[in-house]
PDB file of C-alpha atoms and ligand atoms in Angstrom:
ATOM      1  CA  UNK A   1       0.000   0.000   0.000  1.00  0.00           C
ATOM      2  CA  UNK A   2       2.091   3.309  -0.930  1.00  0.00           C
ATOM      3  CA  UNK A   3       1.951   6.127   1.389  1.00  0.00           C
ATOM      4  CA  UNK A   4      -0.590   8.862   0.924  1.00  0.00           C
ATOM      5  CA  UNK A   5      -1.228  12.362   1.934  1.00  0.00           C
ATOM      6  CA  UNK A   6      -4.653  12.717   3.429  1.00  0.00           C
ATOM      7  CA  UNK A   7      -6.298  16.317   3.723  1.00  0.00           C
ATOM      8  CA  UNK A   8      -9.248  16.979   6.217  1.00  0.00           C
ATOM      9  CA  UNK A   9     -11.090  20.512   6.117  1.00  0.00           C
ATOM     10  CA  UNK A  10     -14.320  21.458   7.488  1.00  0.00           C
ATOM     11  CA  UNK A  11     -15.962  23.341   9.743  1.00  0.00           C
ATOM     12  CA  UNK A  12     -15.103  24.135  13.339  1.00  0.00           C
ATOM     13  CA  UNK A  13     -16.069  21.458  15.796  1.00  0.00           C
ATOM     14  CA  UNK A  14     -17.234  19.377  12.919  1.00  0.00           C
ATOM     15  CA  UNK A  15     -15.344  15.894  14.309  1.00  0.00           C
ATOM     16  CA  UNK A  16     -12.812  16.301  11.966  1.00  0.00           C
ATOM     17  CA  UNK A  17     -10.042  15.885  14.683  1.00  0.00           C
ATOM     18  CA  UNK A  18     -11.697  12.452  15.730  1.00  0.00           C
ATOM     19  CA  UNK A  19     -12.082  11.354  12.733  1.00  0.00           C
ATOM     20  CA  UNK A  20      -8.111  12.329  11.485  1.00  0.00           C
ATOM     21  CA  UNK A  21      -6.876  11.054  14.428  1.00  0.00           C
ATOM     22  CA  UNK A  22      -8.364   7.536  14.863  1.00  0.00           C
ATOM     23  CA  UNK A  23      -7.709   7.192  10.746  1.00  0.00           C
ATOM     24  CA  UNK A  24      -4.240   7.985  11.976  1.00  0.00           C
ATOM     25  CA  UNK A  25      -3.595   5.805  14.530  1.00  0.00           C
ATOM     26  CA  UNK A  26      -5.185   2.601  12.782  1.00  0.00           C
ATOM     27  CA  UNK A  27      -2.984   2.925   9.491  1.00  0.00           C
ATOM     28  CA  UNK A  28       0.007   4.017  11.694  1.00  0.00           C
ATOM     29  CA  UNK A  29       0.343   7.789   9.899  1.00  0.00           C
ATOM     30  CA  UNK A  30       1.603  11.310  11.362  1.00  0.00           C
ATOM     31  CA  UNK A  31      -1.323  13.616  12.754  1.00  0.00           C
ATOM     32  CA  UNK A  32      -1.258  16.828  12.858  1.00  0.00           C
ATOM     33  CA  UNK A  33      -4.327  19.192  14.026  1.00  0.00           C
ATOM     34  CA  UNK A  34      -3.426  22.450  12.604  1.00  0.00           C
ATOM     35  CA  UNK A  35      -6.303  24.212  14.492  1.00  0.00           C
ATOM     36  CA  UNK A  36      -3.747  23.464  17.309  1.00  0.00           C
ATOM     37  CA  UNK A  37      -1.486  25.306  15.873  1.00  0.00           C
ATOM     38  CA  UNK A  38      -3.493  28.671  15.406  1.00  0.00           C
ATOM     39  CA  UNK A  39      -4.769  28.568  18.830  1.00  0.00           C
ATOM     40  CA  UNK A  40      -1.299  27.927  20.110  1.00  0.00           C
ATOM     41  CA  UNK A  41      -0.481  30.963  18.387  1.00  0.00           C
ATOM     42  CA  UNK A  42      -3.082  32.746  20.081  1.00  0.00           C
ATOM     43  CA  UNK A  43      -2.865  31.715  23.505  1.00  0.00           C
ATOM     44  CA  UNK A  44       1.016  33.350  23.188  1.00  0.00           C
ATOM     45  CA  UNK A  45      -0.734  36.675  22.041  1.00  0.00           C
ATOM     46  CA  UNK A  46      -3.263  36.424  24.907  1.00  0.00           C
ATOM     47  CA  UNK A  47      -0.636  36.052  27.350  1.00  0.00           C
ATOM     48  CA  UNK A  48       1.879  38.958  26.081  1.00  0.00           C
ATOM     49  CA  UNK A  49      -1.276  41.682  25.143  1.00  0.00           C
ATOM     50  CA  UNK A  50      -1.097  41.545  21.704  1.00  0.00           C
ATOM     51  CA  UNK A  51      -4.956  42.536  21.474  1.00  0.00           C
ATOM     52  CA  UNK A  52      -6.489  45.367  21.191  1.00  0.00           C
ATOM     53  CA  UNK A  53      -9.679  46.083  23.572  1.00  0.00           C
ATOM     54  CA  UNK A  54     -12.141  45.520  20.616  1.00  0.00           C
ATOM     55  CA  UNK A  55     -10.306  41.860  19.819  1.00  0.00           C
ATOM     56  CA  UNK A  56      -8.571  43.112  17.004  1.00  0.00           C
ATOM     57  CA  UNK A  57      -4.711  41.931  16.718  1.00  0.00           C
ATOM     58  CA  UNK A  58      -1.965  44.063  16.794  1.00  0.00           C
ATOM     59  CA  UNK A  59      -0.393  42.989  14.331  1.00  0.00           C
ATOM     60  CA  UNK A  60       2.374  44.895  14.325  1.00  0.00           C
ATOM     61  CA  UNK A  61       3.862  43.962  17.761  1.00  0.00           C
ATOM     62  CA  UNK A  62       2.683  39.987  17.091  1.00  0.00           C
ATOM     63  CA  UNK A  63       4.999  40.111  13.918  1.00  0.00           C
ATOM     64  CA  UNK A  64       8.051  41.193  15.908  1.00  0.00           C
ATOM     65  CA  UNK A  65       7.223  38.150  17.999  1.00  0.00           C
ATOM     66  CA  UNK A  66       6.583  35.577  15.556  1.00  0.00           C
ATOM     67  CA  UNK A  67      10.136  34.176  15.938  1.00  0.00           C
ATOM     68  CA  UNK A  68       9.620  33.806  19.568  1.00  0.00           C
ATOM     69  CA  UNK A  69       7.071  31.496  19.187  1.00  0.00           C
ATOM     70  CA  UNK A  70       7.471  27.771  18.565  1.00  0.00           C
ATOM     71  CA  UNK A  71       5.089  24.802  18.716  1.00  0.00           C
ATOM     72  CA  UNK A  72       5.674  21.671  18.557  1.00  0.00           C
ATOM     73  CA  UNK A  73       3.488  18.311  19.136  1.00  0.00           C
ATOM     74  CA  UNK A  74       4.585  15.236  21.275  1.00  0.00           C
ATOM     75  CA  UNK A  75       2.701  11.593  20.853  1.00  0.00           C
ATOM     76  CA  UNK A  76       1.191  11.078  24.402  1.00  0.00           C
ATOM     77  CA  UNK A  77       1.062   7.321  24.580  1.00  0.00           C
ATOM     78  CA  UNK A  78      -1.308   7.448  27.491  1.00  0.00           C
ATOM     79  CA  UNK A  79      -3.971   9.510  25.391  1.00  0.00           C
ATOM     80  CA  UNK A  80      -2.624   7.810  22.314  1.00  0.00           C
ATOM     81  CA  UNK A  81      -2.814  11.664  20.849  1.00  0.00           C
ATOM     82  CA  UNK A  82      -0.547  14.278  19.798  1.00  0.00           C
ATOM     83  CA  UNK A  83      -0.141  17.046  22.955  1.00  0.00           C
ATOM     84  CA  UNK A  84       0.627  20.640  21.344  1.00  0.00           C
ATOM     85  CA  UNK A  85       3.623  22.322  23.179  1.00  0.00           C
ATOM     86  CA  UNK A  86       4.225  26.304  23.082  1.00  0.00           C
ATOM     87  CA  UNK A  87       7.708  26.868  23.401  1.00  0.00           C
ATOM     88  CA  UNK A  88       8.191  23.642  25.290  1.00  0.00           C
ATOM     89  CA  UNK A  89       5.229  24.326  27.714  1.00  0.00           C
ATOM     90  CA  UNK A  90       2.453  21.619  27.523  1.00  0.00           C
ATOM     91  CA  UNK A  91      -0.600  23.703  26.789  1.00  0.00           C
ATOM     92  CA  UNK A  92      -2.964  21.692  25.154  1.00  0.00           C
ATOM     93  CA  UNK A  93      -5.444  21.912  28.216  1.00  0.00           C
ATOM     94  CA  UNK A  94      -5.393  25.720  27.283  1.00  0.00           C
ATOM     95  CA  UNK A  95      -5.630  26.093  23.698  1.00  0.00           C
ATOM     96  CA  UNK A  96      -8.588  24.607  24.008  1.00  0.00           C
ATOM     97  CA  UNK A  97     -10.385  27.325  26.209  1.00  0.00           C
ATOM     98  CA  UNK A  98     -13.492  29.527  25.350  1.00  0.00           C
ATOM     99  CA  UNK A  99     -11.289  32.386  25.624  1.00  0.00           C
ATOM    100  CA  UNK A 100      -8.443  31.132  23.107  1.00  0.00           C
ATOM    101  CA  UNK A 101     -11.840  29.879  21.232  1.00  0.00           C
ATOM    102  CA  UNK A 102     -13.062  33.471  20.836  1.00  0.00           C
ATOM    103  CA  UNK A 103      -9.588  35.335  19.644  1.00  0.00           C
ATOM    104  CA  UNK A 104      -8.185  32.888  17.107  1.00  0.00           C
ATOM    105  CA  UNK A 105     -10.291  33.746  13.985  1.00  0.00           C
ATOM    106  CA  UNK A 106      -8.747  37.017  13.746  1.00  0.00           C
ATOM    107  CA  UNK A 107      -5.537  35.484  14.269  1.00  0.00           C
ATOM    108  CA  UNK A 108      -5.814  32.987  11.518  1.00  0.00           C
ATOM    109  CA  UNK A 109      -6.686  35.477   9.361  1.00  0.00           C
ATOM    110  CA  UNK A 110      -3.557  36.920   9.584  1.00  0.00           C
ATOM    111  CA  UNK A 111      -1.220  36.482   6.802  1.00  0.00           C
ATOM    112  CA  UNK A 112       2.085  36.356   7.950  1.00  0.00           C
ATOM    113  CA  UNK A 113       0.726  33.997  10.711  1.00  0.00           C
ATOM    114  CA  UNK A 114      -0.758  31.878   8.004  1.00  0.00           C
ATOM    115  CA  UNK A 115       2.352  31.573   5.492  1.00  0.00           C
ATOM    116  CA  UNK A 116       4.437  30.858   8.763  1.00  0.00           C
ATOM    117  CA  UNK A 117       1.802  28.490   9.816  1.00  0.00           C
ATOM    118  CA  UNK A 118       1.882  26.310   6.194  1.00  0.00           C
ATOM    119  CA  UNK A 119       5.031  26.519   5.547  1.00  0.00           C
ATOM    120  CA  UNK A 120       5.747  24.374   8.864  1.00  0.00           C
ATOM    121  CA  UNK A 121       2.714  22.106   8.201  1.00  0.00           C
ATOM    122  CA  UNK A 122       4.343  21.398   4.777  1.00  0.00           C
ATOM    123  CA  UNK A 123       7.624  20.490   6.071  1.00  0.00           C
ATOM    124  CA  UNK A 124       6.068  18.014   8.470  1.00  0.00           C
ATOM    125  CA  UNK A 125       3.911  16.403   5.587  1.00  0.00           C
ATOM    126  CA  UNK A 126       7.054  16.529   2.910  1.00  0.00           C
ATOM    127  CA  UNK A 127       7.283  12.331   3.150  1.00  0.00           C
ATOM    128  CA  UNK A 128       3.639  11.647   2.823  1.00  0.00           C
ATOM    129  CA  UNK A 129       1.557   9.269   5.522  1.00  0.00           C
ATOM    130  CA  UNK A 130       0.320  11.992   7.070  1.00  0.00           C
ATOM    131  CA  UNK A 131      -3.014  13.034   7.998  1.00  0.00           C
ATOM    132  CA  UNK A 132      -3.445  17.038   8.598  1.00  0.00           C
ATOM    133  CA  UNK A 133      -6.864  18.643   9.350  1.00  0.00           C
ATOM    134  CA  UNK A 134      -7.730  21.893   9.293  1.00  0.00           C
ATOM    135  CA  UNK A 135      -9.572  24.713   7.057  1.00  0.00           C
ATOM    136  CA  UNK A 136      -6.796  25.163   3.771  1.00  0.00           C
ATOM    137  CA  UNK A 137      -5.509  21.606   3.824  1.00  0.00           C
ATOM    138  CA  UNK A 138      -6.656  20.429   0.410  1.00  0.00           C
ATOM    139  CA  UNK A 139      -6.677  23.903  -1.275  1.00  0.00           C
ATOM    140  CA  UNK A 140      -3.479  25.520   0.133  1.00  0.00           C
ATOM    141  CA  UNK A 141      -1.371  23.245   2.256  1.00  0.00           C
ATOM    142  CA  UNK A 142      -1.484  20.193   0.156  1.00  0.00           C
ATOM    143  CA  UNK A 143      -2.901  21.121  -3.038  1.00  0.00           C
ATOM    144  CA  UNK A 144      -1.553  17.804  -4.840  1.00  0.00           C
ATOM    145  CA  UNK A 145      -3.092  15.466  -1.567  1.00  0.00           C
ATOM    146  CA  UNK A 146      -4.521  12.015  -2.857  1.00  0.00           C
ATOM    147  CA  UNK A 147      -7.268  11.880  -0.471  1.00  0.00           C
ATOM    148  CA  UNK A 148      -8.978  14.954   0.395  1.00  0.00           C
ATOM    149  CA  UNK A 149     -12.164  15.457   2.443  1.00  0.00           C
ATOM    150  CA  UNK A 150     -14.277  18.217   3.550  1.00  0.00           C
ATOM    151  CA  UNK A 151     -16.700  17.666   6.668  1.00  0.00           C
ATOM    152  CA  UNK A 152     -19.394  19.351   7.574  1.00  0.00           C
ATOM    153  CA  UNK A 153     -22.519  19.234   9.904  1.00  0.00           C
ATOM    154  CA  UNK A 154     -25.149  21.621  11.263  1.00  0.00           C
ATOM    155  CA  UNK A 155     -23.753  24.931  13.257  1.00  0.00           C
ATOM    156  CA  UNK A 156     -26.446  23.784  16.346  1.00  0.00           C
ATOM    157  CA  UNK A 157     -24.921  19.665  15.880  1.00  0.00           C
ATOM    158  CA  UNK A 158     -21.644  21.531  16.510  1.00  0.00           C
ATOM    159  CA  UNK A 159     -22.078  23.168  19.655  1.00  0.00           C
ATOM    160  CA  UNK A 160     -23.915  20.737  21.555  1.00  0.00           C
ATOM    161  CA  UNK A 161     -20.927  18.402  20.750  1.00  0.00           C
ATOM    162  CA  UNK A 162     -18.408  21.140  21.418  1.00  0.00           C
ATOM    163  CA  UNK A 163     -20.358  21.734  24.365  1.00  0.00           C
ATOM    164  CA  UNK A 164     -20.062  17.871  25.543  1.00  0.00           C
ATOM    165  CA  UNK A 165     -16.271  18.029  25.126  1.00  0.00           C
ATOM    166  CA  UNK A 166     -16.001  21.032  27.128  1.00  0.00           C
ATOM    167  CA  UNK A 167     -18.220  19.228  29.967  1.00  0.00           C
ATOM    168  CA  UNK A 168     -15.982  16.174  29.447  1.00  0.00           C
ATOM    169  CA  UNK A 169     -12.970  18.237  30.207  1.00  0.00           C
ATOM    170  CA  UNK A 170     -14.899  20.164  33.221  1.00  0.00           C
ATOM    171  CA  UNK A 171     -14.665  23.122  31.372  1.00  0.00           C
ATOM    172  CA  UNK A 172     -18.387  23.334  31.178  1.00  0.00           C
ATOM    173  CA  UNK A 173     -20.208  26.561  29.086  1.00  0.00           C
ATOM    174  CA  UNK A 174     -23.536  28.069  28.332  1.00  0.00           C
ATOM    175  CA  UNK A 175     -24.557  26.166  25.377  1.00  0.00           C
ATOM    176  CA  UNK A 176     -26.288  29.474  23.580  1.00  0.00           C
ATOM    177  CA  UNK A 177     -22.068  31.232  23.991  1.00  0.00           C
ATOM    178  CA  UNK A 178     -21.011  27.934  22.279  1.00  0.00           C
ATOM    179  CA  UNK A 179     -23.355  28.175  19.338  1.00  0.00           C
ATOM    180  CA  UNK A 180     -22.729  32.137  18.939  1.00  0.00           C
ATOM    181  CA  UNK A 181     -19.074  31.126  18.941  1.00  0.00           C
ATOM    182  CA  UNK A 182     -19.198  28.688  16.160  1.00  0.00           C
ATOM    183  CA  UNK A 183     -21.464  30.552  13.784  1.00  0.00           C
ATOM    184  CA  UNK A 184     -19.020  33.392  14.392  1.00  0.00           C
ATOM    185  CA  UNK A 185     -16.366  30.941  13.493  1.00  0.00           C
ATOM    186  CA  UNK A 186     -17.817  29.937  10.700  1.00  0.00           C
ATOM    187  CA  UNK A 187     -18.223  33.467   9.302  1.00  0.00           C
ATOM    188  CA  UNK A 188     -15.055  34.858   9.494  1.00  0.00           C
ATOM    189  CA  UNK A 189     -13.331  31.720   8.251  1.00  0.00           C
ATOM    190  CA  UNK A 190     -15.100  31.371   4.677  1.00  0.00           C
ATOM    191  CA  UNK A 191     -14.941  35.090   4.245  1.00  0.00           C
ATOM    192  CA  UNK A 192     -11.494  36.200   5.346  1.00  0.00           C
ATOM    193  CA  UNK A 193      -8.745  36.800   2.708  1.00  0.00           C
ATOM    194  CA  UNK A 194      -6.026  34.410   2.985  1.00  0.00           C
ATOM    195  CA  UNK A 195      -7.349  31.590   2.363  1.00  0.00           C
ATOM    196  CA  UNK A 196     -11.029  31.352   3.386  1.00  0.00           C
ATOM    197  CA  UNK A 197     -12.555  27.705   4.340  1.00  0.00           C
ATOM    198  CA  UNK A 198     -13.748  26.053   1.223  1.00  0.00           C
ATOM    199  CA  UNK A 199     -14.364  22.843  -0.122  1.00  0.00           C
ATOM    200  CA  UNK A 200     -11.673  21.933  -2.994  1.00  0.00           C
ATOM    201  CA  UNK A 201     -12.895  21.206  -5.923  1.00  0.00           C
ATOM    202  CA  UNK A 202     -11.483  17.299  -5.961  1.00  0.00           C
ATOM    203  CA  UNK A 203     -12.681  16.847  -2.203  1.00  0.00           C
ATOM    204  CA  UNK A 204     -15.074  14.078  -0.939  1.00  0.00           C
ATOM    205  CA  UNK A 205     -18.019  15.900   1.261  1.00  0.00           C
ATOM    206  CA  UNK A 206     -19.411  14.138   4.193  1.00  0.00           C
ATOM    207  CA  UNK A 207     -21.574  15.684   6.123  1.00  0.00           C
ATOM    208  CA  UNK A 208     -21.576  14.149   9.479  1.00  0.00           C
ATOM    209  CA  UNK A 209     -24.833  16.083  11.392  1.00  0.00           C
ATOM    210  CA  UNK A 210     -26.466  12.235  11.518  1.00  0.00           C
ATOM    211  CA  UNK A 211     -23.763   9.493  11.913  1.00  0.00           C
ATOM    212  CA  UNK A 212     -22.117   8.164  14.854  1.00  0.00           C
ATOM    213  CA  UNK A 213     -18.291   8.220  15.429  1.00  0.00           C
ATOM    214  CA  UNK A 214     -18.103   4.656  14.246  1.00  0.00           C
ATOM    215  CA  UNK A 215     -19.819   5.635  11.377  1.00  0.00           C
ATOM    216  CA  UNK A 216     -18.094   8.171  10.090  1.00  0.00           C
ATOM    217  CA  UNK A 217     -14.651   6.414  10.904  1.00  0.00           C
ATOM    218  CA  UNK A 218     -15.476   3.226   8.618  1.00  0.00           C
ATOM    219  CA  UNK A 219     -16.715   5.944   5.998  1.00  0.00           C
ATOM    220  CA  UNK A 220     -12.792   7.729   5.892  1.00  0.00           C
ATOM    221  CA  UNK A 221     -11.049   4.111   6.630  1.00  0.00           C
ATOM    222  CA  UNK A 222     -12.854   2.810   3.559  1.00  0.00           C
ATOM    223  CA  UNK A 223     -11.853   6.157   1.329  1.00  0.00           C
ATOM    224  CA  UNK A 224      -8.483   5.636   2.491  1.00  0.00           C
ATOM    225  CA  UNK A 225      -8.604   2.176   1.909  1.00  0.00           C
ATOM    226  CA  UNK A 226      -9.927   2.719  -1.861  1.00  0.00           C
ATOM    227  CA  UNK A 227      -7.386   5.628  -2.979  1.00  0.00           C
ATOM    228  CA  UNK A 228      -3.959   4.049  -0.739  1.00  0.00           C
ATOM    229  CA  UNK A 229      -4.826   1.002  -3.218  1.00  0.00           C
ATOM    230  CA  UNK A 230      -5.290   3.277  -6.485  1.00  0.00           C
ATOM    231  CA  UNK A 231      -1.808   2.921  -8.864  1.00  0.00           C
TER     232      UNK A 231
HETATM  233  O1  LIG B 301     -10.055  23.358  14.173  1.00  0.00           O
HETATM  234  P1  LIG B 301     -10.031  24.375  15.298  1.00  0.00           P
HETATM  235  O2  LIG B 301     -11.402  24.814  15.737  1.00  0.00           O
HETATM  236  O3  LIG B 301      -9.185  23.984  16.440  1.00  0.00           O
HETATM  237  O4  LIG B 301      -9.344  25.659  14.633  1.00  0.00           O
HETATM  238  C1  LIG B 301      -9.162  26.833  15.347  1.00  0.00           C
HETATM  239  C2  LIG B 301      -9.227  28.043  14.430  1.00  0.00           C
HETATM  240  O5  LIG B 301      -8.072  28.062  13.588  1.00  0.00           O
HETATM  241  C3  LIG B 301     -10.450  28.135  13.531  1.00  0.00           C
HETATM  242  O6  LIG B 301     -11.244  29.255  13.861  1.00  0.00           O
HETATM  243  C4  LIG B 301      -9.919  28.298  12.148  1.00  0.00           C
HETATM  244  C5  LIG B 301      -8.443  28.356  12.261  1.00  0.00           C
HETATM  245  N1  LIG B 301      -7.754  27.433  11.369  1.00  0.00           N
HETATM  246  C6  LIG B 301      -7.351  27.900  10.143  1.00  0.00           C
HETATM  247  O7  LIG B 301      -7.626  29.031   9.806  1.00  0.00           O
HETATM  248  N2  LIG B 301      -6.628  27.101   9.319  1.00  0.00           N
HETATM  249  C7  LIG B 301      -6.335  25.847   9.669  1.00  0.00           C
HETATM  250  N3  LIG B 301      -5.635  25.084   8.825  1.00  0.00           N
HETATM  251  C8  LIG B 301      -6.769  25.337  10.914  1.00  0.00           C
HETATM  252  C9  LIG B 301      -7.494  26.162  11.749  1.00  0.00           C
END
């Protein structure tokens, strides 16, 4: 079976992550969640000020500190999942926050943040049998990926389970926050700039609102299975 790239986009708090990583772990590939990645980028700007009072970035000031900040994953064999590190802190408990929630749109929108963003998701990714999810996987990242899918559900399917998780972690939030959070989400990601969150034109859609986990897994082990055995 040769060694493929496999690109996952979709909405926020779709179940892309579940889905990418459990693909991942059964055919033994390299996972990386790039959301990770932007929020890591914007817990750092929480923590040094780099917003203004109205949420905006200052953007300025975060490019003078964009060499200052460096993330990298580690496998955590207990979770079986990769942890994201910020500068060698563990802060994947954090990233995942309402607050870090409600500043990283703006701060994936912008640009230098984004071309130093894919150019380190491409260097992980240059040997293939990797899967990556994100938002500009298939259309920007890896443009030539042999297995690209784009997942979607309903905006209300997507906060109760983003509100579950949350609950799970005792991190627990008003529901109705959750909800305004992802539409809000969902807005500025299709209609920023740099890249905006759309499907690419060779991706598979599945939209998830009614299956189970189970479900949808055998659905992506099954395209994987079809295109990893494609000459
Ligand atoms: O997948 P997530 O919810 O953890 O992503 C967090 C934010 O990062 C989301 O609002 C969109 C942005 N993002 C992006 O712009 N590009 C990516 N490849 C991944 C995430």
């Amino acid at each position: 079976m040769k060694k493929i790239t496999i690109a996952i986009d979709g909405y926020s708090s779709c179940g892309k992550s579940t889905m990418a990583k459990d693909l991942a772990r059964r055919i033994g590939y390299v996972y990386v969640d790039t959301g990770a990645m932007y929020r890591a980028v914007t817990l750092y700007a929480l923590r040094n000020g780099l917003f203004a009072e109205d949420g905006s970035v200052l953007t300025e000031q975060l490019e003078k500190h964009m060499g200052n900040i460096n993330i990298t994953f580690q496998f955590n064999p207990e979770t079986q999942k990769p942890d994201t590190y910020l500068n060698g802190e563990l802060v994947e408990k954090e990233i995942r926050s309402l607050e870090v929630s409600n500043h990283v749109s703006p701060i994936a929108a912008v640009p230098f943040v984004r071309t130093a963003m894919v150019a380190q998701q491409q260097a992980m990714g240059q040997e293939g049998g990797i899967v990556m999810d994100g938002r500009d996987i298939g259309t920007t990242v890896f443009p030539q990926a042999e297995l690209k899918i784009f997942v979607t559900a309903s905006a209300e399917v997507r906060a109760q389970r983003r509100y579950d998780e949350l609950v799970s972690k005792g991190m627990p939030e008003p529901y109705e926050d959750i909800l305004k959070n992802v539409e809000e989400r969902d807005y500025i990601d299709t209609h920023r700039e740099v890249s905006p969150l759309r499907q690419a034109d060779d991706a598979l859609l599945l939209d998830n609102s009614h299956m189970t986990i189970p479900e949808q897994n055998e659905w992506v082990m099954a395209r994987y299975l079809e295109r990893a055995s494609e000459d």
